[in-house]
């Protein structure tokens, strides 16, 4: 079995909406390798993801990273808290990408990102909202299963 990916809570929705752009060429290449090369690759739905409370595998080459923190740590903390709450995840949880998508589908409706991702600089580009709509528009047999309702 391949090793798990380490994700802070807000990166689940970031991965859903990712389209190859990033903060720097190294960041974009790393996120492409994770999202396109693992999660969206054949069998990627079974990729295991560990929820972590600090910088993760996506953050590794980010120019805003400062050791285990971010230059915008207060904003990141707010994003992580909002995402953890809506997806019902906590540091130490392990779930597959399929389970993560199911939680997103069950708990995040189109239009919700304006609140959940309120301070994210990527929100205005519409990529994540479009990906969320595609997830909701997919026929149930094509969509992730094992939906986890909000508590």
mmCIF file with all atom_site columns, C-alpha atoms in Angstrom:
data_model
loop_
_atom_site.group_PDB
_atom_site.id
_atom_site.type_symbol
_atom_site.label_atom_id
_atom_site.label_alt_id
_atom_site.label_comp_id
_atom_site.label_asym_id
_atom_site.label_entity_id
_atom_site.label_seq_id
_atom_site.pdbx_PDB_ins_code
_atom_site.Cartn_x
_atom_site.Cartn_y
_atom_site.Cartn_z
_atom_site.occupancy
_atom_site.B_iso_or_equiv
_atom_site.pdbx_formal_charge
_atom_site.auth_seq_id
_atom_site.auth_comp_id
_atom_site.auth_asym_id
_atom_site.auth_atom_id
_atom_site.pdbx_PDB_model_num
ATOM 1   C CA . UNK A 1 1   ? 0.000   0.000  0.000   1.00 0.00 ? 1   UNK A CA 1
ATOM 2   C CA . UNK A 1 2   ? 1.280   3.470  -0.882  1.00 0.00 ? 2   UNK A CA 1
ATOM 3   C CA . UNK A 1 3   ? 2.049   5.832  1.986   1.00 0.00 ? 3   UNK A CA 1
ATOM 4   C CA . UNK A 1 4   ? -0.689  8.246  2.948   1.00 0.00 ? 4   UNK A CA 1
ATOM 5   C CA . UNK A 1 5   ? -0.787  11.888 1.945   1.00 0.00 ? 5   UNK A CA 1
ATOM 6   C CA . UNK A 1 6   ? -0.747  14.427 4.779   1.00 0.00 ? 6   UNK A CA 1
ATOM 7   C CA . UNK A 1 7   ? -3.438  17.145 4.460   1.00 0.00 ? 7   UNK A CA 1
ATOM 8   C CA . UNK A 1 8   ? -4.475  20.076 6.583   1.00 0.00 ? 8   UNK A CA 1
ATOM 9   C CA . UNK A 1 9   ? -8.288  20.409 6.542   1.00 0.00 ? 9   UNK A CA 1
ATOM 10  C CA . UNK A 1 10  ? -8.698  23.117 3.902   1.00 0.00 ? 10  UNK A CA 1
ATOM 11  C CA . UNK A 1 11  ? -6.671  21.223 1.316   1.00 0.00 ? 11  UNK A CA 1
ATOM 12  C CA . UNK A 1 12  ? -9.498  18.727 0.726   1.00 0.00 ? 12  UNK A CA 1
ATOM 13  C CA . UNK A 1 13  ? -11.593 21.389 -1.013  1.00 0.00 ? 13  UNK A CA 1
ATOM 14  C CA . UNK A 1 14  ? -8.500  22.910 -2.635  1.00 0.00 ? 14  UNK A CA 1
ATOM 15  C CA . UNK A 1 15  ? -7.766  19.520 -4.217  1.00 0.00 ? 15  UNK A CA 1
ATOM 16  C CA . UNK A 1 16  ? -11.305 19.230 -5.509  1.00 0.00 ? 16  UNK A CA 1
ATOM 17  C CA . UNK A 1 17  ? -10.998 22.567 -7.335  1.00 0.00 ? 17  UNK A CA 1
ATOM 18  C CA . UNK A 1 18  ? -7.338  22.409 -8.355  1.00 0.00 ? 18  UNK A CA 1
ATOM 19  C CA . UNK A 1 19  ? -6.636  23.259 -12.010 1.00 0.00 ? 19  UNK A CA 1
ATOM 20  C CA . UNK A 1 20  ? -2.849  23.388 -12.156 1.00 0.00 ? 20  UNK A CA 1
ATOM 21  C CA . UNK A 1 21  ? -2.262  26.890 -10.824 1.00 0.00 ? 21  UNK A CA 1
ATOM 22  C CA . UNK A 1 22  ? -0.300  27.799 -7.713  1.00 0.00 ? 22  UNK A CA 1
ATOM 23  C CA . UNK A 1 23  ? 1.713   30.283 -5.706  1.00 0.00 ? 23  UNK A CA 1
ATOM 24  C CA . UNK A 1 24  ? 4.935   29.390 -7.528  1.00 0.00 ? 24  UNK A CA 1
ATOM 25  C CA . UNK A 1 25  ? 6.083   26.924 -10.219 1.00 0.00 ? 25  UNK A CA 1
ATOM 26  C CA . UNK A 1 26  ? 7.394   24.536 -7.536  1.00 0.00 ? 26  UNK A CA 1
ATOM 27  C CA . UNK A 1 27  ? 4.127   24.732 -5.589  1.00 0.00 ? 27  UNK A CA 1
ATOM 28  C CA . UNK A 1 28  ? 2.039   24.098 -8.724  1.00 0.00 ? 28  UNK A CA 1
ATOM 29  C CA . UNK A 1 29  ? 4.252   21.155 -9.739  1.00 0.00 ? 29  UNK A CA 1
ATOM 30  C CA . UNK A 1 30  ? 3.983   19.596 -6.268  1.00 0.00 ? 30  UNK A CA 1
ATOM 31  C CA . UNK A 1 31  ? 0.213   20.030 -6.080  1.00 0.00 ? 31  UNK A CA 1
ATOM 32  C CA . UNK A 1 32  ? -0.138  18.658 -9.625  1.00 0.00 ? 32  UNK A CA 1
ATOM 33  C CA . UNK A 1 33  ? 1.864   15.578 -8.620  1.00 0.00 ? 33  UNK A CA 1
ATOM 34  C CA . UNK A 1 34  ? -0.405  15.019 -5.609  1.00 0.00 ? 34  UNK A CA 1
ATOM 35  C CA . UNK A 1 35  ? -3.804  15.890 -7.093  1.00 0.00 ? 35  UNK A CA 1
ATOM 36  C CA . UNK A 1 36  ? -3.415  14.770 -10.704 1.00 0.00 ? 36  UNK A CA 1
ATOM 37  C CA . UNK A 1 37  ? -0.751  12.118 -10.116 1.00 0.00 ? 37  UNK A CA 1
ATOM 38  C CA . UNK A 1 38  ? -2.397  10.472 -7.121  1.00 0.00 ? 38  UNK A CA 1
ATOM 39  C CA . UNK A 1 39  ? -5.949  11.543 -6.265  1.00 0.00 ? 39  UNK A CA 1
ATOM 40  C CA . UNK A 1 40  ? -7.256  11.857 -9.831  1.00 0.00 ? 40  UNK A CA 1
ATOM 41  C CA . UNK A 1 41  ? -5.155  8.998  -11.203 1.00 0.00 ? 41  UNK A CA 1
ATOM 42  C CA . UNK A 1 42  ? -6.607  5.548  -11.761 1.00 0.00 ? 42  UNK A CA 1
ATOM 43  C CA . UNK A 1 43  ? -7.347  4.084  -8.335  1.00 0.00 ? 43  UNK A CA 1
ATOM 44  C CA . UNK A 1 44  ? -6.811  7.484  -6.720  1.00 0.00 ? 44  UNK A CA 1
ATOM 45  C CA . UNK A 1 45  ? -10.137 7.331  -4.890  1.00 0.00 ? 45  UNK A CA 1
ATOM 46  C CA . UNK A 1 46  ? -8.510  4.812  -2.540  1.00 0.00 ? 46  UNK A CA 1
ATOM 47  C CA . UNK A 1 47  ? -5.553  7.084  -1.734  1.00 0.00 ? 47  UNK A CA 1
ATOM 48  C CA . UNK A 1 48  ? -5.310  7.385  2.031   1.00 0.00 ? 48  UNK A CA 1
ATOM 49  C CA . UNK A 1 49  ? -5.132  10.897 3.496   1.00 0.00 ? 49  UNK A CA 1
ATOM 50  C CA . UNK A 1 50  ? -4.074  11.739 7.048   1.00 0.00 ? 50  UNK A CA 1
ATOM 51  C CA . UNK A 1 51  ? -5.484  14.964 8.507   1.00 0.00 ? 51  UNK A CA 1
ATOM 52  C CA . UNK A 1 52  ? -2.730  17.049 10.104  1.00 0.00 ? 52  UNK A CA 1
ATOM 53  C CA . UNK A 1 53  ? -2.861  20.289 12.133  1.00 0.00 ? 53  UNK A CA 1
ATOM 54  C CA . UNK A 1 54  ? 0.070   22.083 10.466  1.00 0.00 ? 54  UNK A CA 1
ATOM 55  C CA . UNK A 1 55  ? 1.871   22.336 7.146   1.00 0.00 ? 55  UNK A CA 1
ATOM 56  C CA . UNK A 1 56  ? 1.337   19.267 5.000   1.00 0.00 ? 56  UNK A CA 1
ATOM 57  C CA . UNK A 1 57  ? 2.438   17.644 1.750   1.00 0.00 ? 57  UNK A CA 1
ATOM 58  C CA . UNK A 1 58  ? 0.774   20.376 -0.340  1.00 0.00 ? 58  UNK A CA 1
ATOM 59  C CA . UNK A 1 59  ? 2.551   23.106 1.672   1.00 0.00 ? 59  UNK A CA 1
ATOM 60  C CA . UNK A 1 60  ? 6.019   21.571 1.283   1.00 0.00 ? 60  UNK A CA 1
ATOM 61  C CA . UNK A 1 61  ? 7.324   23.895 -1.498  1.00 0.00 ? 61  UNK A CA 1
ATOM 62  C CA . UNK A 1 62  ? 5.037   26.871 -0.794  1.00 0.00 ? 62  UNK A CA 1
ATOM 63  C CA . UNK A 1 63  ? 6.918   30.193 -0.784  1.00 0.00 ? 63  UNK A CA 1
ATOM 64  C CA . UNK A 1 64  ? 4.642   31.321 2.092   1.00 0.00 ? 64  UNK A CA 1
ATOM 65  C CA . UNK A 1 65  ? 5.699   28.401 4.314   1.00 0.00 ? 65  UNK A CA 1
ATOM 66  C CA . UNK A 1 66  ? 7.729   29.171 7.411   1.00 0.00 ? 66  UNK A CA 1
ATOM 67  C CA . UNK A 1 67  ? 8.730   25.808 8.927   1.00 0.00 ? 67  UNK A CA 1
ATOM 68  C CA . UNK A 1 68  ? 5.421   24.329 10.207  1.00 0.00 ? 68  UNK A CA 1
ATOM 69  C CA . UNK A 1 69  ? 3.558   27.629 9.804   1.00 0.00 ? 69  UNK A CA 1
ATOM 70  C CA . UNK A 1 70  ? 2.452   29.979 7.044   1.00 0.00 ? 70  UNK A CA 1
ATOM 71  C CA . UNK A 1 71  ? 3.100   33.699 6.559   1.00 0.00 ? 71  UNK A CA 1
ATOM 72  C CA . UNK A 1 72  ? -0.710  34.010 6.721   1.00 0.00 ? 72  UNK A CA 1
ATOM 73  C CA . UNK A 1 73  ? -1.152  31.620 9.655   1.00 0.00 ? 73  UNK A CA 1
ATOM 74  C CA . UNK A 1 74  ? -4.194  33.365 11.175  1.00 0.00 ? 74  UNK A CA 1
ATOM 75  C CA . UNK A 1 75  ? -6.044  33.126 7.841   1.00 0.00 ? 75  UNK A CA 1
ATOM 76  C CA . UNK A 1 76  ? -4.986  29.484 7.408   1.00 0.00 ? 76  UNK A CA 1
ATOM 77  C CA . UNK A 1 77  ? -6.139  28.652 10.940  1.00 0.00 ? 77  UNK A CA 1
ATOM 78  C CA . UNK A 1 78  ? -9.588  30.121 10.153  1.00 0.00 ? 78  UNK A CA 1
ATOM 79  C CA . UNK A 1 79  ? -9.819  28.193 6.878   1.00 0.00 ? 79  UNK A CA 1
ATOM 80  C CA . UNK A 1 80  ? -8.737  24.935 8.528   1.00 0.00 ? 80  UNK A CA 1
ATOM 81  C CA . UNK A 1 81  ? -11.217 25.368 11.393  1.00 0.00 ? 81  UNK A CA 1
ATOM 82  C CA . UNK A 1 82  ? -14.115 26.068 9.015   1.00 0.00 ? 82  UNK A CA 1
ATOM 83  C CA . UNK A 1 83  ? -13.244 23.118 6.776   1.00 0.00 ? 83  UNK A CA 1
ATOM 84  C CA . UNK A 1 84  ? -12.670 20.727 9.676   1.00 0.00 ? 84  UNK A CA 1
ATOM 85  C CA . UNK A 1 85  ? -16.052 21.625 11.115  1.00 0.00 ? 85  UNK A CA 1
ATOM 86  C CA . UNK A 1 86  ? -18.035 21.296 7.893   1.00 0.00 ? 86  UNK A CA 1
ATOM 87  C CA . UNK A 1 87  ? -16.285 18.056 6.855   1.00 0.00 ? 87  UNK A CA 1
ATOM 88  C CA . UNK A 1 88  ? -16.342 16.633 10.395  1.00 0.00 ? 88  UNK A CA 1
ATOM 89  C CA . UNK A 1 89  ? -12.615 15.881 10.394  1.00 0.00 ? 89  UNK A CA 1
ATOM 90  C CA . UNK A 1 90  ? -9.869  16.345 12.971  1.00 0.00 ? 90  UNK A CA 1
ATOM 91  C CA . UNK A 1 91  ? -6.111  15.955 13.174  1.00 0.00 ? 91  UNK A CA 1
ATOM 92  C CA . UNK A 1 92  ? -5.212  12.284 13.190  1.00 0.00 ? 92  UNK A CA 1
ATOM 93  C CA . UNK A 1 93  ? -8.206  11.184 11.097  1.00 0.00 ? 93  UNK A CA 1
ATOM 94  C CA . UNK A 1 94  ? -7.471  8.922  8.139   1.00 0.00 ? 94  UNK A CA 1
ATOM 95  C CA . UNK A 1 95  ? -9.787  8.764  5.133   1.00 0.00 ? 95  UNK A CA 1
ATOM 96  C CA . UNK A 1 96  ? -9.593  7.893  1.480   1.00 0.00 ? 96  UNK A CA 1
ATOM 97  C CA . UNK A 1 97  ? -10.055 10.467 -1.267  1.00 0.00 ? 97  UNK A CA 1
ATOM 98  C CA . UNK A 1 98  ? -13.368 8.744  -2.058  1.00 0.00 ? 98  UNK A CA 1
ATOM 99  C CA . UNK A 1 99  ? -14.517 9.238  1.543   1.00 0.00 ? 99  UNK A CA 1
ATOM 100 C CA . UNK A 1 100 ? -13.340 12.853 1.445   1.00 0.00 ? 100 UNK A CA 1
ATOM 101 C CA . UNK A 1 101 ? -15.344 13.535 -1.719  1.00 0.00 ? 101 UNK A CA 1
ATOM 102 C CA . UNK A 1 102 ? -18.368 11.894 -0.146  1.00 0.00 ? 102 UNK A CA 1
ATOM 103 C CA . UNK A 1 103 ? -18.077 14.175 2.869   1.00 0.00 ? 103 UNK A CA 1
ATOM 104 C CA . UNK A 1 104 ? -17.733 17.194 0.614   1.00 0.00 ? 104 UNK A CA 1
ATOM 105 C CA . UNK A 1 105 ? -20.790 16.166 -1.401  1.00 0.00 ? 105 UNK A CA 1
ATOM 106 C CA . UNK A 1 106 ? -22.857 15.515 1.733   1.00 0.00 ? 106 UNK A CA 1
ATOM 107 C CA . UNK A 1 107 ? -21.809 18.605 3.662   1.00 0.00 ? 107 UNK A CA 1
ATOM 108 C CA . UNK A 1 108 ? -20.855 21.365 1.221   1.00 0.00 ? 108 UNK A CA 1
ATOM 109 C CA . UNK A 1 109 ? -23.489 22.686 -1.163  1.00 0.00 ? 109 UNK A CA 1
ATOM 110 C CA . UNK A 1 110 ? -22.864 24.971 -4.146  1.00 0.00 ? 110 UNK A CA 1
ATOM 111 C CA . UNK A 1 111 ? -22.717 28.490 -2.764  1.00 0.00 ? 111 UNK A CA 1
ATOM 112 C CA . UNK A 1 112 ? -21.330 27.400 0.637   1.00 0.00 ? 112 UNK A CA 1
ATOM 113 C CA . UNK A 1 113 ? -17.744 28.229 -0.323  1.00 0.00 ? 113 UNK A CA 1
ATOM 114 C CA . UNK A 1 114 ? -18.453 31.954 -0.016  1.00 0.00 ? 114 UNK A CA 1
ATOM 115 C CA . UNK A 1 115 ? -18.696 31.348 3.741   1.00 0.00 ? 115 UNK A CA 1
ATOM 116 C CA . UNK A 1 116 ? -16.379 28.366 4.301   1.00 0.00 ? 116 UNK A CA 1
ATOM 117 C CA . UNK A 1 117 ? -13.562 29.793 2.163   1.00 0.00 ? 117 UNK A CA 1
ATOM 118 C CA . UNK A 1 118 ? -14.331 33.462 2.844   1.00 0.00 ? 118 UNK A CA 1
ATOM 119 C CA . UNK A 1 119 ? -10.709 34.624 3.212   1.00 0.00 ? 119 UNK A CA 1
ATOM 120 C CA . UNK A 1 120 ? -9.190  32.465 0.455   1.00 0.00 ? 120 UNK A CA 1
ATOM 121 C CA . UNK A 1 121 ? -7.531  34.409 -2.352  1.00 0.00 ? 121 UNK A CA 1
ATOM 122 C CA . UNK A 1 122 ? -8.461  31.671 -4.849  1.00 0.00 ? 122 UNK A CA 1
ATOM 123 C CA . UNK A 1 123 ? -12.220 31.917 -4.199  1.00 0.00 ? 123 UNK A CA 1
ATOM 124 C CA . UNK A 1 124 ? -12.791 34.724 -6.718  1.00 0.00 ? 124 UNK A CA 1
ATOM 125 C CA . UNK A 1 125 ? -11.414 32.596 -9.583  1.00 0.00 ? 125 UNK A CA 1
ATOM 126 C CA . UNK A 1 126 ? -14.417 30.253 -9.346  1.00 0.00 ? 126 UNK A CA 1
ATOM 127 C CA . UNK A 1 127 ? -12.470 27.017 -9.848  1.00 0.00 ? 127 UNK A CA 1
ATOM 128 C CA . UNK A 1 128 ? -13.519 25.474 -6.554  1.00 0.00 ? 128 UNK A CA 1
ATOM 129 C CA . UNK A 1 129 ? -17.175 26.453 -6.955  1.00 0.00 ? 129 UNK A CA 1
ATOM 130 C CA . UNK A 1 130 ? -17.204 24.941 -10.462 1.00 0.00 ? 130 UNK A CA 1
ATOM 131 C CA . UNK A 1 131 ? -15.637 21.712 -9.174  1.00 0.00 ? 131 UNK A CA 1
ATOM 132 C CA . UNK A 1 132 ? -18.149 21.561 -6.326  1.00 0.00 ? 132 UNK A CA 1
ATOM 133 C CA . UNK A 1 133 ? -21.018 21.957 -8.801  1.00 0.00 ? 133 UNK A CA 1
ATOM 134 C CA . UNK A 1 134 ? -19.563 19.155 -10.970 1.00 0.00 ? 134 UNK A CA 1
ATOM 135 C CA . UNK A 1 135 ? -19.343 16.907 -7.906  1.00 0.00 ? 135 UNK A CA 1
ATOM 136 C CA . UNK A 1 136 ? -23.001 17.589 -7.091  1.00 0.00 ? 136 UNK A CA 1
ATOM 137 C CA . UNK A 1 137 ? -24.113 17.243 -10.721 1.00 0.00 ? 137 UNK A CA 1
ATOM 138 C CA . UNK A 1 138 ? -22.430 13.848 -11.192 1.00 0.00 ? 138 UNK A CA 1
ATOM 139 C CA . UNK A 1 139 ? -24.883 10.936 -11.266 1.00 0.00 ? 139 UNK A CA 1
ATOM 140 C CA . UNK A 1 140 ? -24.877 9.128  -7.937  1.00 0.00 ? 140 UNK A CA 1
ATOM 141 C CA . UNK A 1 141 ? -23.307 5.996  -9.393  1.00 0.00 ? 141 UNK A CA 1
ATOM 142 C CA . UNK A 1 142 ? -20.392 8.144  -10.646 1.00 0.00 ? 142 UNK A CA 1
ATOM 143 C CA . UNK A 1 143 ? -20.136 10.153 -7.465  1.00 0.00 ? 143 UNK A CA 1
ATOM 144 C CA . UNK A 1 144 ? -18.268 9.060  -4.352  1.00 0.00 ? 144 UNK A CA 1
ATOM 145 C CA . UNK A 1 145 ? -20.194 6.843  -1.968  1.00 0.00 ? 145 UNK A CA 1
ATOM 146 C CA . UNK A 1 146 ? -20.309 6.501  1.820   1.00 0.00 ? 146 UNK A CA 1
ATOM 147 C CA . UNK A 1 147 ? -21.703 9.984  2.364   1.00 0.00 ? 147 UNK A CA 1
ATOM 148 C CA . UNK A 1 148 ? -21.200 11.295 5.873   1.00 0.00 ? 148 UNK A CA 1
ATOM 149 C CA . UNK A 1 149 ? -24.020 13.623 6.946   1.00 0.00 ? 149 UNK A CA 1
ATOM 150 C CA . UNK A 1 150 ? -23.372 16.685 9.056   1.00 0.00 ? 150 UNK A CA 1
ATOM 151 C CA . UNK A 1 151 ? -23.474 15.918 12.778  1.00 0.00 ? 151 UNK A CA 1
#
